[in-house]
Amino acid sequence: KLEPQNIKSGYFLYMGRLSKNKNVDFMIDVINMLNKKEKKKFSFIIVGPDYGEKNKLIIKINNLNLHKYIKILEPIYSIDRFSLIKNAKALLLASDYECNSIVVAEALALGVVVISSKECNTEDISKFGACITTIRRDENMFVENIINILDDSYYDKIRDKAKKYSDEFLNIN
């Protein structure tokens, strides 16, 4: 059970393989830093198959005393993943490399804000205003971008642009 965040107020989400090159440990550090900076505590849901990192991530979560705020779920391959994505405050990605992330396309189509490192190749989406791409994988930059989207007007603007980007560039009809 995640506390104190509820699904209505959103949570941060990572969906993908639990492998070293995805830098999920970095995102745990980001949530830890965010929760130290902000009065409100935020939850982070990690979803994906284990590629050798899950136990390390669990140990890190426990060592940082974040077990109330961070949950690791098994992979979800069915359409059930869409409700998990749709209810997220933002999708976080900090991979060493991404080419064409399906979860980014799904998040955009659902109007979910994506915050990623430049290695995730989301610069064209950011130029459209539909995504936030950090210049480098830096905890402070990620936290700053997360804090910025806590402003509802800024958040709504990016969500609207995400939907427009999806309609314009991801519609294959």
CSV table of N, CA and C in Angstrom, one decimal:
chain,number,residue,atom,x,y,z
A,1,LYS,N,0.8,-1.2,0.0
A,1,LYS,CA,0.0,0.0,0.0
A,1,LYS,C,0.9,1.2,0.0
A,2,LEU,N,0.6,2.2,-0.9
A,2,LEU,CA,1.3,3.4,-1.0
A,2,LEU,C,0.7,4.4,-0.1
A,3,GLU,N,1.5,5.2,0.6
A,3,GLU,CA,1.0,6.3,1.4
A,3,GLU,C,1.8,7.5,1.2
A,4,PRO,N,1.3,8.7,1.5
A,4,PRO,CA,-0.1,9.1,1.7
A,4,PRO,C,-0.8,9.4,0.4
A,5,GLN,N,-0.1,9.3,-0.7
A,5,GLN,CA,-0.6,9.7,-2.0
A,5,GLN,C,-1.8,8.8,-2.4
A,6,ASN,N,-2.8,9.4,-3.0
A,6,ASN,CA,-3.8,8.5,-3.5
A,6,ASN,C,-3.9,8.7,-5.1
A,7,ILE,N,-4.6,7.8,-5.7
A,7,ILE,CA,-4.6,7.8,-7.1
A,7,ILE,C,-5.2,9.1,-7.7
A,8,LYS,N,-6.1,9.7,-7.0
A,8,LYS,CA,-6.7,11.0,-7.5
A,8,LYS,C,-5.7,12.1,-7.7
A,9,SER,N,-4.7,12.2,-6.7
A,9,SER,CA,-3.8,13.2,-6.8
A,9,SER,C,-2.5,12.8,-7.6
A,10,GLY,N,-2.5,11.6,-8.1
A,10,GLY,CA,-1.4,11.2,-9.0
A,10,GLY,C,-0.2,10.6,-8.3
A,11,TYR,N,0.6,10.0,-9.1
A,11,TYR,CA,1.9,9.4,-8.6
A,11,TYR,C,2.8,9.5,-9.8
A,12,PHE,N,4.1,9.3,-9.6
A,12,PHE,CA,5.0,9.3,-10.7
A,12,PHE,C,5.2,7.8,-11.1
A,13,LEU,N,5.5,7.6,-12.4
A,13,LEU,CA,5.5,6.2,-12.9
A,13,LEU,C,6.7,6.0,-13.8
A,14,TYR,N,7.3,4.8,-13.6
A,14,TYR,CA,8.3,4.3,-14.6
A,14,TYR,C,7.7,3.0,-15.1
A,15,MET,N,7.7,2.8,-16.4
A,15,MET,CA,7.2,1.5,-16.9
A,15,MET,C,8.2,1.1,-18.0
A,16,GLY,N,8.9,-0.1,-17.7
A,16,GLY,CA,9.9,-0.6,-18.6
A,16,GLY,C,10.7,-1.7,-17.9
A,17,ARG,N,11.7,-2.1,-18.6
A,17,ARG,CA,12.6,-3.2,-18.0
A,17,ARG,C,13.3,-2.7,-16.8
A,18,LEU,N,13.5,-3.6,-15.8
A,18,LEU,CA,14.3,-3.2,-14.6
A,18,LEU,C,15.7,-3.7,-14.9
A,19,SER,N,16.4,-2.9,-15.7
A,19,SER,CA,17.8,-3.2,-16.1
A,19,SER,C,18.7,-2.0,-15.8
A,20,LYS,N,20.0,-2.3,-15.6
A,20,LYS,CA,20.9,-1.2,-15.2
A,20,LYS,C,20.8,0.0,-16.1
A,21,ASN,N,20.7,-0.2,-17.5
A,21,ASN,CA,20.8,0.9,-18.4
A,21,ASN,C,19.5,1.8,-18.4
A,22,LYS,N,18.5,1.4,-17.6
A,22,LYS,CA,17.3,2.2,-17.5
A,22,LYS,C,17.3,3.2,-16.3
A,23,ASN,N,18.4,3.0,-15.5
A,23,ASN,CA,18.6,4.0,-14.4
A,23,ASN,C,17.4,4.2,-13.4
A,24,VAL,N,16.8,3.1,-13.1
A,24,VAL,CA,15.6,3.2,-12.2
A,24,VAL,C,16.2,3.7,-10.8
A,25,ASP,N,17.4,3.3,-10.5
A,25,ASP,CA,18.0,3.7,-9.2
A,25,ASP,C,18.1,5.2,-9.1
A,26,PHE,N,18.5,5.8,-10.2
A,26,PHE,CA,18.6,7.3,-10.3
A,26,PHE,C,17.2,7.9,-10.0
A,27,MET,N,16.1,7.3,-10.6
A,27,MET,CA,14.8,7.9,-10.4
A,27,MET,C,14.3,7.7,-8.9
A,28,ILE,N,14.8,6.7,-8.3
A,28,ILE,CA,14.5,6.5,-6.8
A,28,ILE,C,15.2,7.6,-6.1
A,29,ASP,N,16.4,7.9,-6.4
A,29,ASP,CA,17.1,9.1,-5.8
A,29,ASP,C,16.4,10.4,-6.0
A,30,VAL,N,15.8,10.6,-7.2
A,30,VAL,CA,15.1,11.8,-7.5
A,30,VAL,C,13.8,11.9,-6.6
A,31,ILE,N,13.1,10.8,-6.5
A,31,ILE,CA,11.9,10.8,-5.6
A,31,ILE,C,12.3,11.0,-4.2
A,32,ASN,N,13.4,10.5,-3.8
A,32,ASN,CA,13.9,10.7,-2.4
A,32,ASN,C,14.2,12.2,-2.2
A,33,MET,N,14.9,12.8,-3.2
A,33,MET,CA,15.3,14.2,-3.1
A,33,MET,C,14.0,15.1,-3.1
A,34,LEU,N,13.1,14.7,-4.0
A,34,LEU,CA,11.8,15.5,-4.0
A,34,LEU,C,11.1,15.4,-2.7
A,35,ASN,N,11.0,14.2,-2.1
A,35,ASN,CA,10.2,14.1,-0.9
A,35,ASN,C,10.9,14.8,0.3
A,36,LYS,N,12.2,15.0,0.2
A,36,LYS,CA,12.9,15.8,1.2
A,36,LYS,C,12.7,17.3,1.1
A,37,LYS,N,12.5,17.7,-0.2
A,37,LYS,CA,12.3,19.1,-0.5
A,37,LYS,C,10.9,19.6,-0.3
A,38,GLU,N,9.9,18.8,-0.6
A,38,GLU,CA,8.5,19.2,-0.5
A,38,GLU,C,7.9,18.7,0.7
A,39,LYS,N,6.9,19.5,1.2
A,39,LYS,CA,6.1,19.1,2.4
A,39,LYS,C,5.3,17.8,2.1
A,40,LYS,N,4.6,17.8,0.9
A,40,LYS,CA,3.9,16.7,0.5
A,40,LYS,C,4.8,15.6,0.0
A,41,LYS,N,4.5,14.3,0.3
A,41,LYS,CA,5.3,13.2,-0.1
A,41,LYS,C,4.7,12.6,-1.3
A,42,PHE,N,5.5,12.2,-2.2
A,42,PHE,CA,5.1,11.7,-3.5
A,42,PHE,C,5.4,10.2,-3.7
A,43,SER,N,4.5,9.5,-4.4
A,43,SER,CA,4.7,8.1,-4.6
A,43,SER,C,5.3,7.9,-6.0
A,44,PHE,N,6.0,6.7,-6.1
A,44,PHE,CA,6.6,6.4,-7.4
A,44,PHE,C,6.3,4.9,-7.6
A,45,ILE,N,5.6,4.6,-8.7
A,45,ILE,CA,5.3,3.2,-9.1
A,45,ILE,C,6.2,2.8,-10.2
A,46,ILE,N,6.9,1.7,-10.0
A,46,ILE,CA,7.9,1.1,-10.9
A,46,ILE,C,7.2,-0.2,-11.5
A,47,VAL,N,7.1,-0.3,-12.8
A,47,VAL,CA,6.4,-1.5,-13.4
A,47,VAL,C,7.3,-2.0,-14.5
A,48,GLY,N,7.6,-3.3,-14.4
A,48,GLY,CA,8.4,-3.9,-15.4
A,48,GLY,C,9.0,-5.3,-15.0
A,49,PRO,N,9.5,-6.0,-16.1
A,49,PRO,CA,10.1,-7.3,-15.8
A,49,PRO,C,11.5,-7.0,-15.3
A,50,ASP,N,12.0,-8.0,-14.4
A,50,ASP,CA,13.3,-7.9,-13.8
A,50,ASP,C,14.4,-8.4,-14.8
A,51,TYR,N,15.3,-7.5,-15.1
A,51,TYR,CA,16.5,-7.9,-15.9
A,51,TYR,C,17.8,-7.7,-15.0
A,52,GLY,N,17.7,-8.2,-13.7
A,52,GLY,CA,18.8,-8.2,-12.8
A,52,GLY,C,18.9,-7.1,-11.8
A,53,GLU,N,17.9,-6.2,-11.8
A,53,GLU,CA,18.0,-5.0,-10.9
A,53,GLU,C,17.0,-5.0,-9.8
A,54,LYS,N,16.0,-5.8,-9.9
A,54,LYS,CA,14.9,-5.7,-8.9
A,54,LYS,C,15.3,-5.8,-7.4
A,55,ASN,N,16.1,-6.8,-7.1
A,55,ASN,CA,16.6,-6.9,-5.7
A,55,ASN,C,17.4,-5.7,-5.3
A,56,LYS,N,18.3,-5.2,-6.1
A,56,LYS,CA,19.1,-4.0,-5.8
A,56,LYS,C,18.2,-2.8,-5.5
A,57,LEU,N,17.1,-2.7,-6.4
A,57,LEU,CA,16.2,-1.6,-6.2
A,57,LEU,C,15.4,-1.7,-4.9
A,58,ILE,N,15.0,-2.9,-4.6
A,58,ILE,CA,14.3,-3.1,-3.3
A,58,ILE,C,15.2,-2.8,-2.1
A,59,ILE,N,16.4,-3.2,-2.2
A,59,ILE,CA,17.4,-2.9,-1.1
A,59,ILE,C,17.5,-1.3,-1.0
A,60,LYS,N,17.7,-0.7,-2.1
A,60,LYS,CA,17.8,0.8,-2.1
A,60,LYS,C,16.6,1.5,-1.5
A,61,ILE,N,15.4,1.0,-1.9
A,61,ILE,CA,14.2,1.6,-1.4
A,61,ILE,C,14.1,1.4,0.1
A,62,ASN,N,14.4,0.3,0.6
A,62,ASN,CA,14.4,0.0,2.0
A,62,ASN,C,15.5,0.8,2.8
A,63,ASN,N,16.7,0.9,2.2
A,63,ASN,CA,17.8,1.7,2.8
A,63,ASN,C,17.4,3.2,2.9
A,64,LEU,N,16.7,3.7,2.0
A,64,LEU,CA,16.3,5.1,2.0
A,64,LEU,C,15.0,5.3,2.7
A,65,ASN,N,14.4,4.2,3.3
A,65,ASN,CA,13.2,4.3,4.0
A,65,ASN,C,12.0,4.8,3.1
A,66,LEU,N,12.0,4.4,1.9
A,66,LEU,CA,11.0,4.9,1.0
A,66,LEU,C,9.9,3.8,0.7
A,67,HIS,N,9.9,2.7,1.4
A,67,HIS,CA,8.9,1.6,1.1
A,67,HIS,C,7.5,2.1,1.2
A,68,LYS,N,7.2,3.2,1.9
A,68,LYS,CA,5.8,3.7,2.0
A,68,LYS,C,5.4,4.4,0.7
A,69,TYR,N,6.4,4.9,-0.1
A,69,TYR,CA,6.2,5.7,-1.2
A,69,TYR,C,6.5,5.1,-2.6
A,70,ILE,N,7.3,4.0,-2.6
A,70,ILE,CA,7.7,3.4,-3.8
A,70,ILE,C,7.3,2.0,-3.8
A,71,LYS,N,6.7,1.6,-4.9
A,71,LYS,CA,6.2,0.2,-5.1
A,71,LYS,C,6.7,-0.3,-6.4
A,72,ILE,N,7.2,-1.6,-6.4
A,72,ILE,CA,7.6,-2.2,-7.7
A,72,ILE,C,6.5,-3.3,-8.0
A,73,LEU,N,5.9,-3.1,-9.2
A,73,LEU,CA,4.9,-4.0,-9.7
A,73,LEU,C,5.4,-4.9,-10.8
A,74,GLU,N,4.9,-6.1,-10.9
A,74,GLU,CA,5.2,-7.0,-12.0
A,74,GLU,C,4.8,-6.3,-13.3
A,75,PRO,N,5.3,-6.7,-14.5
A,75,PRO,CA,5.0,-6.1,-15.8
A,75,PRO,C,3.5,-6.3,-16.0
A,76,ILE,N,2.9,-5.3,-16.7
A,76,ILE,CA,1.5,-5.3,-17.1
A,76,ILE,C,1.5,-5.2,-18.6
A,77,TYR,N,1.1,-6.3,-19.3
A,77,TYR,CA,1.1,-6.3,-20.8
A,77,TYR,C,-0.2,-6.1,-21.4
A,78,SER,N,-1.3,-6.1,-20.6
A,78,SER,CA,-2.6,-6.0,-21.1
A,78,SER,C,-3.0,-4.5,-21.2
A,79,ILE,N,-4.2,-4.2,-21.7
A,79,ILE,CA,-4.7,-2.8,-21.7
A,79,ILE,C,-4.8,-2.2,-20.3
A,80,ASP,N,-4.7,-3.1,-19.3
A,80,ASP,CA,-4.8,-2.5,-17.9
A,80,ASP,C,-3.7,-1.5,-17.6
A,81,ARG,N,-2.6,-1.6,-18.4
A,81,ARG,CA,-1.5,-0.6,-18.2
A,81,ARG,C,-2.0,0.8,-18.5
A,82,PHE,N,-3.0,1.0,-19.4
A,82,PHE,CA,-3.4,2.3,-19.7
A,82,PHE,C,-4.0,3.1,-18.6
A,83,SER,N,-4.8,2.4,-17.7
A,83,SER,CA,-5.3,3.1,-16.5
A,83,SER,C,-4.2,3.5,-15.6
A,84,LEU,N,-3.2,2.7,-15.5
A,84,LEU,CA,-2.0,3.0,-14.6
A,84,LEU,C,-1.3,4.2,-15.2
A,85,ILE,N,-1.1,4.3,-16.5
A,85,ILE,CA,-0.4,5.4,-17.1
A,85,ILE,C,-1.3,6.7,-17.0
A,86,LYS,N,-2.5,6.5,-17.3
A,86,LYS,CA,-3.5,7.7,-17.4
A,86,LYS,C,-3.6,8.4,-16.0
A,87,ASN,N,-3.5,7.6,-14.9
A,87,ASN,CA,-3.6,8.2,-13.6
A,87,ASN,C,-2.3,8.7,-13.0
A,88,ALA,N,-1.2,8.6,-13.8
A,88,ALA,CA,0.1,9.0,-13.3
A,88,ALA,C,0.2,10.6,-13.4
A,89,LYS,N,0.8,11.2,-12.5
A,89,LYS,CA,1.1,12.6,-12.6
A,89,LYS,C,2.1,12.9,-13.8
A,90,ALA,N,3.1,12.0,-13.9
A,90,ALA,CA,4.1,12.0,-14.9
A,90,ALA,C,4.8,10.7,-15.1
A,91,LEU,N,5.2,10.5,-16.3
A,91,LEU,CA,6.1,9.3,-16.6
A,91,LEU,C,7.5,9.8,-16.5
A,92,LEU,N,8.3,9.1,-15.8
A,92,LEU,CA,9.7,9.4,-15.6
A,92,LEU,C,10.6,8.4,-16.4
A,93,LEU,N,11.6,8.9,-17.2
A,93,LEU,CA,12.5,8.1,-17.9
A,93,LEU,C,13.9,8.7,-17.8
A,94,ALA,N,14.9,7.8,-17.5
A,94,ALA,CA,16.2,8.3,-17.4
A,94,ALA,C,17.2,7.3,-18.0
A,95,SER,N,16.8,6.6,-19.1
A,95,SER,CA,17.6,5.5,-19.7
A,95,SER,C,18.9,6.1,-20.3
A,96,ASP,N,19.9,5.1,-20.4
A,96,ASP,CA,21.1,5.5,-21.1
A,96,ASP,C,20.8,5.7,-22.6
A,97,TYR,N,19.8,5.0,-23.1
A,97,TYR,CA,19.4,5.2,-24.5
A,97,TYR,C,18.0,4.7,-24.7
A,98,GLU,N,17.2,5.4,-25.4
A,98,GLU,CA,15.9,5.0,-25.9
A,98,GLU,C,15.8,5.4,-27.4
A,99,CYS,N,15.2,4.6,-28.2
A,99,CYS,CA,15.0,4.9,-29.6
A,99,CYS,C,13.6,5.4,-29.8
A,100,ASN,N,12.6,4.6,-29.8
A,100,ASN,CA,11.2,4.9,-29.9
A,100,ASN,C,10.4,4.3,-28.8
A,101,SER,N,10.3,4.9,-27.7
A,101,SER,CA,9.7,4.3,-26.5
A,101,SER,C,8.2,4.2,-26.7
A,102,ILE,N,7.6,3.0,-26.7
A,102,ILE,CA,6.2,2.8,-26.8
A,102,ILE,C,5.5,3.4,-25.6
A,103,VAL,N,6.0,3.3,-24.4
A,103,VAL,CA,5.3,3.9,-23.2
A,103,VAL,C,5.3,5.4,-23.3
A,104,VAL,N,6.2,6.1,-24.0
A,104,VAL,CA,6.2,7.5,-24.2
A,104,VAL,C,5.0,7.8,-25.1
A,105,ALA,N,4.9,7.1,-26.2
A,105,ALA,CA,3.7,7.3,-27.1
A,105,ALA,C,2.4,7.1,-26.4
A,106,GLU,N,2.3,6.0,-25.6
A,106,GLU,CA,1.1,5.8,-24.9
A,106,GLU,C,0.8,6.9,-23.9
A,107,ALA,N,1.8,7.4,-23.2
A,107,ALA,CA,1.6,8.5,-22.2
A,107,ALA,C,1.1,9.7,-22.9
A,108,LEU,N,1.7,10.1,-24.0
A,108,LEU,CA,1.3,11.3,-24.8
A,108,LEU,C,-0.1,11.1,-25.2
A,109,ALA,N,-0.5,10.0,-25.7
A,109,ALA,CA,-1.8,9.8,-26.2
A,109,ALA,C,-2.8,9.9,-25.1
A,110,LEU,N,-2.4,9.5,-23.9
A,110,LEU,CA,-3.3,9.6,-22.7
A,110,LEU,C,-3.2,11.0,-22.0
A,111,GLY,N,-2.4,11.9,-22.6
A,111,GLY,CA,-2.2,13.2,-22.0
A,111,GLY,C,-1.4,13.3,-20.7
A,112,VAL,N,-0.5,12.4,-20.6
A,112,VAL,CA,0.4,12.3,-19.4
A,112,VAL,C,1.7,13.0,-19.7
A,113,VAL,N,2.1,13.8,-18.8
A,113,VAL,CA,3.4,14.5,-18.9
A,113,VAL,C,4.5,13.5,-18.8
A,114,VAL,N,5.5,13.7,-19.7
A,114,VAL,CA,6.7,12.8,-19.7
A,114,VAL,C,7.9,13.7,-19.3
A,115,ILE,N,8.7,13.3,-18.3
A,115,ILE,CA,9.9,13.9,-18.0
A,115,ILE,C,11.0,12.9,-18.2
A,116,SER,N,12.0,13.3,-19.1
A,116,SER,CA,13.0,12.3,-19.4
A,116,SER,C,14.4,13.0,-19.6
A,117,SER,N,15.4,12.2,-19.6
A,117,SER,CA,16.7,12.7,-19.9
A,117,SER,C,16.9,12.7,-21.4
A,118,LYS,N,17.8,13.5,-21.8
A,118,LYS,CA,18.0,13.7,-23.3
A,118,LYS,C,18.4,12.4,-24.0
A,119,GLU,N,18.9,11.4,-23.3
A,119,GLU,CA,19.3,10.2,-23.8
A,119,GLU,C,18.1,9.4,-24.3
A,120,CYS,N,16.9,9.8,-23.9
A,120,CYS,CA,15.7,9.1,-24.2
A,120,CYS,C,15.1,9.6,-25.6
A,121,ASN,N,15.8,10.5,-26.2
A,121,ASN,CA,15.5,11.0,-27.5
A,121,ASN,C,14.0,11.6,-27.6
A,122,THR,N,13.7,12.5,-26.7
A,122,THR,CA,12.4,13.1,-26.6
A,122,THR,C,12.5,14.6,-27.0
A,123,GLU,N,13.6,15.0,-27.5
A,123,GLU,CA,13.8,16.5,-27.8
A,123,GLU,C,12.8,17.0,-28.8
A,124,ASP,N,12.4,16.2,-29.8
A,124,ASP,CA,11.4,16.8,-30.8
A,124,ASP,C,10.0,16.9,-30.1
A,125,ILE,N,9.7,16.1,-29.1
A,125,ILE,CA,8.5,16.2,-28.4
A,125,ILE,C,8.6,17.4,-27.5
A,126,SER,N,9.7,17.6,-26.9
A,126,SER,CA,9.9,18.8,-26.0
A,126,SER,C,9.8,20.1,-26.8
A,127,LYS,N,10.4,20.1,-28.0
A,127,LYS,CA,10.3,21.3,-28.8
A,127,LYS,C,8.8,21.7,-29.1
A,128,PHE,N,8.0,20.7,-29.2
A,128,PHE,CA,6.5,20.9,-29.5
A,128,PHE,C,5.9,21.3,-28.2
A,129,GLY,N,6.6,21.2,-27.0
A,129,GLY,CA,6.0,21.6,-25.8
A,129,GLY,C,5.2,20.5,-25.1
A,130,ALA,N,5.4,19.3,-25.5
A,130,ALA,CA,4.5,18.1,-25.0
A,130,ALA,C,5.3,17.3,-24.1
A,131,CYS,N,6.5,17.6,-23.7
A,131,CYS,CA,7.4,16.8,-22.9
A,131,CYS,C,8.4,17.6,-22.3
A,132,ILE,N,9.0,17.2,-21.2
A,132,ILE,CA,10.1,17.9,-20.6
A,132,ILE,C,11.4,17.0,-20.7
A,133,THR,N,12.4,17.5,-21.4
A,133,THR,CA,13.6,16.8,-21.5
A,133,THR,C,14.7,17.5,-20.8
A,134,THR,N,15.4,16.9,-19.8
A,134,THR,CA,16.5,17.5,-19.1
A,134,THR,C,17.7,17.5,-20.0
A,135,ILE,N,18.5,18.5,-19.8
A,135,ILE,CA,19.8,18.6,-20.6
A,135,ILE,C,20.7,17.4,-20.3
A,136,ARG,N,20.7,17.0,-19.1
A,136,ARG,CA,21.6,15.9,-18.7
A,136,ARG,C,20.9,15.1,-17.5
A,137,ARG,N,21.3,13.9,-17.3
A,137,ARG,CA,20.7,13.1,-16.2
A,137,ARG,C,21.2,13.7,-14.9
A,138,ASP,N,20.5,14.6,-14.3
A,138,ASP,CA,20.9,15.2,-13.1
A,138,ASP,C,19.7,15.3,-12.1
A,139,GLU,N,20.0,14.8,-10.9
A,139,GLU,CA,18.9,14.7,-9.9
A,139,GLU,C,18.2,16.1,-9.7
A,140,ASN,N,19.0,17.1,-9.5
A,140,ASN,CA,18.4,18.4,-9.3
A,140,ASN,C,17.6,18.9,-10.4
A,141,MET,N,18.0,18.7,-11.6
A,141,MET,CA,17.2,19.1,-12.8
A,141,MET,C,15.9,18.3,-12.9
A,142,PHE,N,15.9,17.0,-12.6
A,142,PHE,CA,14.7,16.2,-12.6
A,142,PHE,C,13.7,16.8,-11.5
A,143,VAL,N,14.3,17.0,-10.3
A,143,VAL,CA,13.4,17.5,-9.2
A,143,VAL,C,12.8,18.8,-9.6
A,144,GLU,N,13.6,19.7,-10.1
A,144,GLU,CA,13.1,21.0,-10.5
A,144,GLU,C,12.0,20.9,-11.5
A,145,ASN,N,12.2,20.0,-12.5
A,145,ASN,CA,11.1,19.8,-13.5
A,145,ASN,C,9.9,19.2,-12.9
A,146,ILE,N,10.0,18.3,-11.9
A,146,ILE,CA,8.8,17.8,-11.2
A,146,ILE,C,8.1,18.9,-10.4
A,147,ILE,N,8.9,19.7,-9.7
A,147,ILE,CA,8.3,20.8,-8.9
A,147,ILE,C,7.6,21.7,-9.8
A,148,ASN,N,8.1,22.0,-11.0
A,148,ASN,CA,7.5,22.9,-12.0
A,148,ASN,C,6.1,22.4,-12.4
A,149,ILE,N,6.0,21.1,-12.6
A,149,ILE,CA,4.7,20.6,-13.1
A,149,ILE,C,3.6,20.5,-11.9
A,150,LEU,N,4.1,20.8,-10.7
A,150,LEU,CA,3.1,20.8,-9.6
A,150,LEU,C,2.2,22.1,-9.7
A,151,ASP,N,2.7,23.0,-10.5
A,151,ASP,CA,1.9,24.2,-10.9
A,151,ASP,C,0.8,23.7,-11.9
A,152,ASP,N,-0.4,23.7,-11.5
A,152,ASP,CA,-1.5,23.2,-12.3
A,152,ASP,C,-1.6,23.8,-13.7
A,153,SER,N,-1.4,25.1,-13.8
A,153,SER,CA,-1.5,25.7,-15.1
A,153,SER,C,-0.4,25.3,-16.1
A,154,TYR,N,0.8,25.1,-15.6
A,154,TYR,CA,1.9,24.6,-16.4
A,154,TYR,C,1.7,23.2,-16.7
A,155,TYR,N,1.2,22.4,-15.8
A,155,TYR,CA,0.9,21.0,-15.9
A,155,TYR,C,-0.2,20.8,-17.0
A,156,ASP,N,-1.2,21.6,-16.9
A,156,ASP,CA,-2.3,21.4,-17.9
A,156,ASP,C,-1.9,21.8,-19.3
A,157,LYS,N,-1.0,22.8,-19.4
A,157,LYS,CA,-0.5,23.2,-20.7
A,157,LYS,C,0.3,22.1,-21.3
A,158,ILE,N,1.1,21.4,-20.6
A,158,ILE,CA,1.9,20.3,-21.1
A,158,ILE,C,1.0,19.2,-21.5
A,159,ARG,N,0.1,18.9,-20.6
A,159,ARG,CA,-0.9,17.8,-20.9
A,159,ARG,C,-1.6,18.0,-22.2
A,160,ASP,N,-2.1,19.2,-22.4
A,160,ASP,CA,-2.8,19.6,-23.7
A,160,ASP,C,-1.9,19.4,-24.9
A,161,LYS,N,-0.7,19.9,-24.7
A,161,LYS,CA,0.3,19.7,-25.9
A,161,LYS,C,0.6,18.3,-26.1
A,162,ALA,N,0.7,17.5,-25.1
A,162,ALA,CA,0.9,16.0,-25.2
A,162,ALA,C,-0.2,15.4,-26.1
A,163,LYS,N,-1.4,15.7,-25.8
A,163,LYS,CA,-2.6,15.2,-26.5
A,163,LYS,C,-2.5,15.7,-28.0
A,164,LYS,N,-2.2,17.0,-28.2
A,164,LYS,CA,-2.1,17.5,-29.5
A,164,LYS,C,-1.0,16.8,-30.3
A,165,TYR,N,0.2,16.6,-29.7
A,165,TYR,CA,1.3,16.0,-30.3
A,165,TYR,C,0.9,14.6,-30.8
A,166,SER,N,0.2,13.9,-29.9
A,166,SER,CA,-0.2,12.5,-30.2
A,166,SER,C,-1.2,12.5,-31.3
A,167,ASP,N,-2.1,13.4,-31.3
A,167,ASP,CA,-3.1,13.5,-32.4
A,167,ASP,C,-2.5,13.8,-33.8
A,168,GLU,N,-1.5,14.7,-33.7
A,168,GLU,CA,-0.9,15.2,-34.9
A,168,GLU,C,0.2,14.2,-35.5
A,169,PHE,N,1.0,13.7,-34.6
A,169,PHE,CA,2.2,12.9,-35.1
A,169,PHE,C,2.1,11.4,-34.8
A,170,LEU,N,1.2,10.9,-33.9
A,170,LEU,CA,1.2,9.5,-33.6
A,170,LEU,C,-0.1,8.8,-34.1
A,171,ASN,N,-0.9,9.6,-34.8
A,171,ASN,CA,-2.1,9.0,-35.3
A,171,ASN,C,-1.8,8.4,-36.7
A,172,ILE,N,-1.9,7.0,-36.7
A,172,ILE,CA,-1.5,6.3,-37.9
A,172,ILE,C,-2.7,6.0,-38.9
A,173,ASN,N,-3.8,6.6,-38.6
A,173,ASN,CA,-5.0,6.4,-39.5
A,173,ASN,C,-4.8,7.1,-40.8
